[in-house]
Tab-separated table of C-alpha atoms and ligand atoms in Angstrom:
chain	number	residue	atom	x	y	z
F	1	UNK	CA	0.000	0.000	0.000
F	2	UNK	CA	1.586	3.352	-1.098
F	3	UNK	CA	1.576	6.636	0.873
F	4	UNK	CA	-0.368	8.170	-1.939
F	5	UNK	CA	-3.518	6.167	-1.118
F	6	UNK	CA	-3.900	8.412	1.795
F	7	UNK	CA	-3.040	11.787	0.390
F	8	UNK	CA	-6.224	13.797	0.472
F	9	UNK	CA	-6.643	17.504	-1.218
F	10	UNK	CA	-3.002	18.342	-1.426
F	11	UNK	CA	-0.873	18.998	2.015
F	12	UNK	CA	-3.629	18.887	4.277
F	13	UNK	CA	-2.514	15.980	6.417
F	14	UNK	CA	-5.210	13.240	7.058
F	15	UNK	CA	-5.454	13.366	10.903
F	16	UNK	CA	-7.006	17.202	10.824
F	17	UNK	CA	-9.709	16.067	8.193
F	18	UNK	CA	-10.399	13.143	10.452
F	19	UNK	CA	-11.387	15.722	13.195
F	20	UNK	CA	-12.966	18.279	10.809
F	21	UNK	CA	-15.319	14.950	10.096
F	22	UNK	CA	-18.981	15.095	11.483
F	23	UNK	CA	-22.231	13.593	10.397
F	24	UNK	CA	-23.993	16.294	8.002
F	25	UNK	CA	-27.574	15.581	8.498
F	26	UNK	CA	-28.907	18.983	6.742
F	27	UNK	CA	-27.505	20.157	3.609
F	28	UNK	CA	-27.737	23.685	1.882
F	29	UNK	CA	-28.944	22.639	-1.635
F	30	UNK	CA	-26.172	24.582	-2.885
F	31	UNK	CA	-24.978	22.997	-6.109
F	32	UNK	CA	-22.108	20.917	-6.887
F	33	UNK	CA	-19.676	22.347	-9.485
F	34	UNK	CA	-19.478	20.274	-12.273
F	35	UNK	CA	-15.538	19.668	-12.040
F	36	UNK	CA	-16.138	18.501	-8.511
F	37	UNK	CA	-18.360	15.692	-9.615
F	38	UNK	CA	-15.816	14.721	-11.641
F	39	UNK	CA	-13.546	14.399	-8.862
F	40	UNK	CA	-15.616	12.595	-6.553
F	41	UNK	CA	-16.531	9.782	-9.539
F	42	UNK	CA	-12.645	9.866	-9.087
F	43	UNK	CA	-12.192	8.930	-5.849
F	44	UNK	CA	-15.143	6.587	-6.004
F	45	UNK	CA	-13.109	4.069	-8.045
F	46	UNK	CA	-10.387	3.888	-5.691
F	47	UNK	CA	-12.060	0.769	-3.863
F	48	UNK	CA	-8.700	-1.102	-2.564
F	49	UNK	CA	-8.282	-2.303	0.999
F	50	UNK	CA	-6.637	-4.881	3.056
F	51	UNK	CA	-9.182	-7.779	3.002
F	52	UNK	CA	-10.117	-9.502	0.016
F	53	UNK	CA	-14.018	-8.434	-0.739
F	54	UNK	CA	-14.860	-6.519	-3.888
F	55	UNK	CA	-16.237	-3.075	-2.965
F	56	UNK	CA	-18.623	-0.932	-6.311
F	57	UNK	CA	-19.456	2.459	-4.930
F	58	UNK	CA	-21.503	4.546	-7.321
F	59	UNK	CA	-22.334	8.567	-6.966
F	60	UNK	CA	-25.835	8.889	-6.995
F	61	UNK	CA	-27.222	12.556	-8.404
F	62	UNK	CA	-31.073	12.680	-7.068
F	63	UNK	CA	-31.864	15.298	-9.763
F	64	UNK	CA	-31.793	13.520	-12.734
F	65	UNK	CA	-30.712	9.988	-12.672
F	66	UNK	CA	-34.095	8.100	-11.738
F	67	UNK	CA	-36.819	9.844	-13.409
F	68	UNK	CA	-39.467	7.425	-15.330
F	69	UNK	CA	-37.930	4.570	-13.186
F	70	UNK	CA	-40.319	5.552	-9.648
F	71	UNK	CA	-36.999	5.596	-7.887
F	72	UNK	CA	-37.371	7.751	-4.580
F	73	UNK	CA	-33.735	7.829	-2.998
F	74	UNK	CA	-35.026	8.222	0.379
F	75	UNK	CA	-34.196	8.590	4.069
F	76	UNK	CA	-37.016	8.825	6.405
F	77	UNK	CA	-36.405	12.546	7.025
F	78	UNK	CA	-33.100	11.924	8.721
F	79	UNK	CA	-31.192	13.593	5.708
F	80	UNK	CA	-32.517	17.044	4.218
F	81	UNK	CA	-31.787	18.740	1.157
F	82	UNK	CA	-28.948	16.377	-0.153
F	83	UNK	CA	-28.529	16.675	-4.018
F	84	UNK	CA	-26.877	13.528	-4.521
F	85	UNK	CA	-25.276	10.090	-2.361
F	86	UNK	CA	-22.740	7.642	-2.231
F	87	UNK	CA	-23.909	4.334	-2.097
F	88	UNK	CA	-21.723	1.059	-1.775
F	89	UNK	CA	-22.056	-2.508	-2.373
F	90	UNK	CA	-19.773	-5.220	-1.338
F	91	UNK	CA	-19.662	-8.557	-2.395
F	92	UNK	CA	-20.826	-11.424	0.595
F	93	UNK	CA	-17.813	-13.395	2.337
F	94	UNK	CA	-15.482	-13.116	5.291
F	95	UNK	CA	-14.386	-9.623	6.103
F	96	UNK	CA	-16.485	-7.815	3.929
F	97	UNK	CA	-17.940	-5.510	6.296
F	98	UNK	CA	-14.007	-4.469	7.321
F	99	UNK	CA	-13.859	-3.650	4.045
F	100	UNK	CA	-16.609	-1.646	2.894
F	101	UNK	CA	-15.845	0.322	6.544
F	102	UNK	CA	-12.221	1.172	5.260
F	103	UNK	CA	-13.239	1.588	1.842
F	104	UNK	CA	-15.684	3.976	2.359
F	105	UNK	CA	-14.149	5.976	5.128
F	106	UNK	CA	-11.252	6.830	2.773
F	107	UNK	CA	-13.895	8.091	0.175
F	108	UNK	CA	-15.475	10.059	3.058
F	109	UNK	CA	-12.239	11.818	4.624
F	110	UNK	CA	-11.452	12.378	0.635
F	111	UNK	CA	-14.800	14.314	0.294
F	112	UNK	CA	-14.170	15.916	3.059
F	113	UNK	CA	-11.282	17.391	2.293
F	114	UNK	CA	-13.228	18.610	-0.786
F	115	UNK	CA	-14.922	20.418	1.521
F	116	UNK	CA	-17.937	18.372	1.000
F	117	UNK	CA	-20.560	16.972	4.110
F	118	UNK	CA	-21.039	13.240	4.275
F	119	UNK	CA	-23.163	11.139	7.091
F	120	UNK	CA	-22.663	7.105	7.526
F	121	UNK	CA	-26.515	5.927	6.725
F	122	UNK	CA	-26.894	2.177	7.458
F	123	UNK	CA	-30.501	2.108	9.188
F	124	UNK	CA	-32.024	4.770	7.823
F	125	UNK	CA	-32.537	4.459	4.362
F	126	UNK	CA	-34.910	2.992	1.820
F	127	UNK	CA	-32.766	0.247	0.895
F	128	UNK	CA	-34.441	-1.226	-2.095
F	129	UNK	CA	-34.593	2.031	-3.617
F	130	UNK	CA	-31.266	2.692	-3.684
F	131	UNK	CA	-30.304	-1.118	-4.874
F	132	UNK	CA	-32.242	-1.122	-7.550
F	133	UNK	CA	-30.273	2.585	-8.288
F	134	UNK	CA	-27.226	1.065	-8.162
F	135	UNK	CA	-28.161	-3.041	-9.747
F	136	UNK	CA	-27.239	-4.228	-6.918
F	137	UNK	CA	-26.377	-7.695	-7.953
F	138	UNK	CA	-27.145	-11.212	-6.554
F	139	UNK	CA	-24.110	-11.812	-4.682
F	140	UNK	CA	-23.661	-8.543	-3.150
F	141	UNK	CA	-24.967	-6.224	-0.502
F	142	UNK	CA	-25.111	-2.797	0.279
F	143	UNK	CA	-25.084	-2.176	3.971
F	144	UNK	CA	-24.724	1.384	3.978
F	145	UNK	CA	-25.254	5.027	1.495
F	146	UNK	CA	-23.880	8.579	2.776
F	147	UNK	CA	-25.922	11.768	1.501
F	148	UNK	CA	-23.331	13.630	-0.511
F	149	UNK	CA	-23.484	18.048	-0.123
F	150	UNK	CA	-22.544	21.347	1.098
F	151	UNK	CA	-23.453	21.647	4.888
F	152	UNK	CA	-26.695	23.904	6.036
F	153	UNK	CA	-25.201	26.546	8.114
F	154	UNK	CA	-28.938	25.748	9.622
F	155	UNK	CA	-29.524	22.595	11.563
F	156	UNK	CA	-32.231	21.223	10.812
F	157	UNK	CA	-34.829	18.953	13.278
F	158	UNK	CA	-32.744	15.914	13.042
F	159	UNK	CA	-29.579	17.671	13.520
F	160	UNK	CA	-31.265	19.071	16.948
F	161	UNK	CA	-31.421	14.946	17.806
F	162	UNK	CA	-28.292	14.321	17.292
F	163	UNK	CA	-26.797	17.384	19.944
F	164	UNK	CA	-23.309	18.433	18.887
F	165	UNK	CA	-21.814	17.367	22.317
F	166	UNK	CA	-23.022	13.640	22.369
F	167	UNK	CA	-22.277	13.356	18.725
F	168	UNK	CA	-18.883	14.367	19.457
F	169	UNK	CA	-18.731	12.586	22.797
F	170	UNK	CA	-15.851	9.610	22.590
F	171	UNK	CA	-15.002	7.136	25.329
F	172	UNK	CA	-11.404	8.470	27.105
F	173	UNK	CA	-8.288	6.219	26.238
F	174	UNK	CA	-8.154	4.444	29.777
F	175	UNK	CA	-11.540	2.680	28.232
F	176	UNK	CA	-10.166	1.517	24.582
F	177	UNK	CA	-6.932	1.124	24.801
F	178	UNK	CA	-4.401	-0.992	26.618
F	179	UNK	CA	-0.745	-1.681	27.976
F	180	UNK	CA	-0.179	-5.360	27.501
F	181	UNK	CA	-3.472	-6.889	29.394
F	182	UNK	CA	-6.346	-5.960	29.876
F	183	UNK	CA	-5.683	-4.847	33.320
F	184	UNK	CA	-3.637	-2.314	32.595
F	185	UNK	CA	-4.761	1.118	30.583
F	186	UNK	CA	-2.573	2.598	28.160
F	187	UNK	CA	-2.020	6.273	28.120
F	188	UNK	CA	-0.715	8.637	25.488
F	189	UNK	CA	2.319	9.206	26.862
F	190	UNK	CA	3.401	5.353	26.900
F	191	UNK	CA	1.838	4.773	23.420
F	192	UNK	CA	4.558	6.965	22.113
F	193	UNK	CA	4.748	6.793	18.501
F	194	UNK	CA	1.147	5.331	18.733
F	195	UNK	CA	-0.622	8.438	20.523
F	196	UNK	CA	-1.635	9.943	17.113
F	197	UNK	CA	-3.086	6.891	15.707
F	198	UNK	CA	-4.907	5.684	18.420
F	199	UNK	CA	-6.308	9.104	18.828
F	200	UNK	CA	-7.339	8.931	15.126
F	201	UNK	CA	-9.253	5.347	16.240
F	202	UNK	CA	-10.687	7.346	19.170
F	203	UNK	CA	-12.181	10.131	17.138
F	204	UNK	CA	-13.642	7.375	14.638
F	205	UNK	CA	-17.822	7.426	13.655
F	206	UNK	CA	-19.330	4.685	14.646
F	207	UNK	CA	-23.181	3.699	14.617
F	208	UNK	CA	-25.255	4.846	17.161
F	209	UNK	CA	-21.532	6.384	18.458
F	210	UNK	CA	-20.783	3.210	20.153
F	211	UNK	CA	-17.384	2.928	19.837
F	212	UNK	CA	-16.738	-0.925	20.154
F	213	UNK	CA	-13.462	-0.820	19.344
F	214	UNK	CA	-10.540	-1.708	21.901
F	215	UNK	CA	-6.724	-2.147	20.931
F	216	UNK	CA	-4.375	-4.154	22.972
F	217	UNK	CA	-0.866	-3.324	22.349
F	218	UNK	CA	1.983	-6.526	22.848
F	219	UNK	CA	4.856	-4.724	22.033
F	220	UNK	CA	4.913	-3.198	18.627
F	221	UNK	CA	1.916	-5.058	17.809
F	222	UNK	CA	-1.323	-3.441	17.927
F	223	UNK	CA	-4.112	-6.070	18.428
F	224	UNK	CA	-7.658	-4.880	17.440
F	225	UNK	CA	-10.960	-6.065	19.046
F	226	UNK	CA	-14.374	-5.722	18.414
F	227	UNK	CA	-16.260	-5.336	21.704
F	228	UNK	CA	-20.064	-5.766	19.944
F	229	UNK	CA	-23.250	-5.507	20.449
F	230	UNK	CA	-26.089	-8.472	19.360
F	231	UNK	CA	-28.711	-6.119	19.209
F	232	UNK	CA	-27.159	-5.265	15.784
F	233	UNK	CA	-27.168	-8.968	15.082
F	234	UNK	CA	-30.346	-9.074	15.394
F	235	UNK	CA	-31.310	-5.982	13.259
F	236	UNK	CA	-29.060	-6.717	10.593
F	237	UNK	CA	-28.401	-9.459	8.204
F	238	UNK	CA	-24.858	-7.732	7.833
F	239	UNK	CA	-22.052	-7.216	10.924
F	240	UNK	CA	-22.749	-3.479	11.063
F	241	UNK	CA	-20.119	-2.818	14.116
F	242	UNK	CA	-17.695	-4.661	11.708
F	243	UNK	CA	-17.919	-1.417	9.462
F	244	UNK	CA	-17.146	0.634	12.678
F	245	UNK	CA	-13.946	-1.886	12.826
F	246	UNK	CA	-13.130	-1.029	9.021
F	247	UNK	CA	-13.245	2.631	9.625
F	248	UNK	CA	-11.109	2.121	12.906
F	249	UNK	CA	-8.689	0.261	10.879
F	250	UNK	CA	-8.549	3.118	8.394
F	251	UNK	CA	-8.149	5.762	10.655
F	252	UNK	CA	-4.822	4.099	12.212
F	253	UNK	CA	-3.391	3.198	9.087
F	254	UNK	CA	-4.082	6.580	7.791
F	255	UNK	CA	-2.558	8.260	10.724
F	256	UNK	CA	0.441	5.908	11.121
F	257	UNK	CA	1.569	6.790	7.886
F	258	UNK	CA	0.886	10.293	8.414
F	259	UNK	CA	3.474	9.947	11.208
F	260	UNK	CA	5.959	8.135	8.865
F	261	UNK	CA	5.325	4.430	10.851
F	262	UNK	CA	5.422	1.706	8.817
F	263	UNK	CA	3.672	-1.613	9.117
F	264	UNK	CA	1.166	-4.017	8.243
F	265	UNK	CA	-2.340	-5.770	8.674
F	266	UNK	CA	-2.274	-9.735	9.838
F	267	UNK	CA	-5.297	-11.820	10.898
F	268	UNK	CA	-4.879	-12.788	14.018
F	269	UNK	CA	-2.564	-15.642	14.969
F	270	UNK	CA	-1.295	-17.505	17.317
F	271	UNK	CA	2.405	-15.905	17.557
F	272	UNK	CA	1.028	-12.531	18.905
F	273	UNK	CA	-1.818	-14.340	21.369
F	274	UNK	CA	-4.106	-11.987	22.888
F	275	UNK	CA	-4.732	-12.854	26.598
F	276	UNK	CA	-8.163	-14.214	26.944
F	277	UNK	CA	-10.929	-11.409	26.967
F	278	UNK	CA	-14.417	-10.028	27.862
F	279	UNK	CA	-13.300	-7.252	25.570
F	280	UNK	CA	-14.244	-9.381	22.082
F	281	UNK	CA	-13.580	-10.367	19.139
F	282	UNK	CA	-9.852	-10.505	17.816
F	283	UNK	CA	-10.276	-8.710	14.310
F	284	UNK	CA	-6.742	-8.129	13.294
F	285	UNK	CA	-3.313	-7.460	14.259
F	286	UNK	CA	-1.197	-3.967	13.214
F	287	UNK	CA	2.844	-5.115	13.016
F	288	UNK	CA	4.898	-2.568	12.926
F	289	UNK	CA	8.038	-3.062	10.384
Y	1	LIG	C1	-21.715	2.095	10.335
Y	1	LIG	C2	-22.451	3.371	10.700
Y	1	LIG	C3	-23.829	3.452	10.559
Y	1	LIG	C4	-24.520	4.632	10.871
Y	1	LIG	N1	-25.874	4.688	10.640
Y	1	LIG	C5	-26.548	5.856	10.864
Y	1	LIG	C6	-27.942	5.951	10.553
Y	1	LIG	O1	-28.569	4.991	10.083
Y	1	LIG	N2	-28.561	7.146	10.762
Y	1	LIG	C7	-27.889	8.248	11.258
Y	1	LIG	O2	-28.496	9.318	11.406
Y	1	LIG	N3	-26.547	8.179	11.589
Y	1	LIG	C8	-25.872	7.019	11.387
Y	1	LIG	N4	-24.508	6.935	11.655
Y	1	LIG	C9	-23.775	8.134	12.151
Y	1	LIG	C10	-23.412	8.022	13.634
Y	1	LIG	O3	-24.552	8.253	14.430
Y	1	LIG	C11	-22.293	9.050	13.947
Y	1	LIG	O4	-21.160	8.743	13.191
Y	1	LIG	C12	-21.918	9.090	15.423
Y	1	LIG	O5	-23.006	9.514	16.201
Y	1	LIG	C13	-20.721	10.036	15.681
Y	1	LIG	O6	-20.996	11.354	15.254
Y	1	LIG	P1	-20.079	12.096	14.173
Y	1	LIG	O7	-20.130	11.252	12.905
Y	1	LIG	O8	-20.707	13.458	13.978
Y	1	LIG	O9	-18.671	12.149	14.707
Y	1	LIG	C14	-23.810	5.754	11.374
Y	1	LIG	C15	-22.412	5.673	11.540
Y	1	LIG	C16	-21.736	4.505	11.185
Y	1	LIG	C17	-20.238	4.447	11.317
């Protein structure tokens, strides 16, 4: 994987569009320039990541693209005044979820930069509708869509919902992150060359904000767990906290590189054994090089 797959909008460095990042739930219905569309069917096709499952996202303009075909490309009234979405499909099979999460957060922090609002929809949103928009085919699913826009400088009901403070509201370190077992917190100051990555994990979206993921570091290793929820399960024929994971995954790869550390993704094995755990699932492993 090449530094380049992380660059976004010139010299802005990654971690400071991860915090600019916030669900945009209202949107201005100012138009997108024509040259900017063209960029973001760019960065659309860009659909490589560490696991194996094929990702197809497809730019979805509300204006034009489904007339005569009774398409409505809706969202319950969560999302207002969007003029277009992202919607992705990824084909069914281990890790897929992992993917489409770090898939599609790349494409979001990209938009971003572009100065562009997103918002991670995987509940609410007519789902059919937007399948058929994109032929969703037989072996694939599409777990998630993100309205694509220029922010309302007016929030709108939803927006009121979701209040700015619990929106932004992330667990402290001492409860995702630890020194060696699970006993023992880790803080910034011992994570070292790690502080700016984790942070970056810390600050990720995740649905409902629930922030299942925990990192056990062995060394130089960085183990990641899923600490999940089976109401989700139960909702969903998909993983959805498995996206969160992608997006986590993302984020620290993003931000390691940003920091000039090298390393790599493994599936976790036996030679870097986590301690046994309430805190999960063992998703994968971060070696540093
Ligand atoms: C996988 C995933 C699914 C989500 N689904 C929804 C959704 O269906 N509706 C919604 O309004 N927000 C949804 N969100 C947005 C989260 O509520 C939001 O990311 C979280 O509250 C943190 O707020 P922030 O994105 O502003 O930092 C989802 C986020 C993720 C990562």
């Amino acid at each position: 994987m090449t530094e380049q797959l992380f660059q976004v909008n010139g010299d802005i460095p990654i971690s400071k569009v991860i915090e600019q990042r916030r669900s945009v739930r209202t949107y201005s219905g100012h138009p997108i320039a024509p040259e900017t569309k063209e960029e973001i069917r760019a960065i659309l096709e860009d659909v490589t990541g560490p696991f194996g499952g094929k990702v197809r996202c497809r730019f979805l303009e509300k204006k034009d693209a489904f007339t005569g075909e009774r398409i409505k490309l809706g969202t319950y009234g969560v999302i207002l005044g969007a003029p277009s979405f992202l919607a992705a499909a990824v084909e069914r099979g281990e890790h897929a979820m992992e993917q489409l999460g770090y898939v599609l957060e790349r494409t979001i922090l990209r938009l971003t930069a572009l100065g562009l609002g997103t918002c991670w929809l995987a509940g609410t949103f007519r789902r059919s509708a937007f399948a058929r928009a994109l032929d969703l085919r037989e072996n694939e699913i599409l777990p998630v869509v993100s309205p694509v826009g220029f922010a309302s400088r007016i929030r709108g009901p939803v927006d009121m919902l979701f209040k700015p403070t619990l929106a932004r509201r992330r667990e402290p370190w001492q409860s995702l992150f630890f020194d060696e077992d699970w006993g023992r917190p880790l803080d910034a100051t011992r994570a070292g060359s790690f502080a700016l990555p984790l942070e970056m994990v810390r600050l990720a979206p995740s649905a409902s904000n629930k922030q299942p993921w925990r990192v056990l570091k062995k060394g130089n290793s960085l183990l990641f767990f899923l600490d999940g929820s089976s109401v989700y399960r139960r909702l969903y024929e998909f993983d959805m906290q498995k996206i969160d994971m992608g997006i986590a995954m993302l984020h620290f790869e993003a931000a390691s590189r940003e920091a000039g550390l090298s390393g790599h993704w493994e599936l976790p094995s036996t030679e870097v054994s986590a301690p046994s755990s309430k805190n999960g699932e063992h998703i994968m492993t971060w070696l540093s090089e």
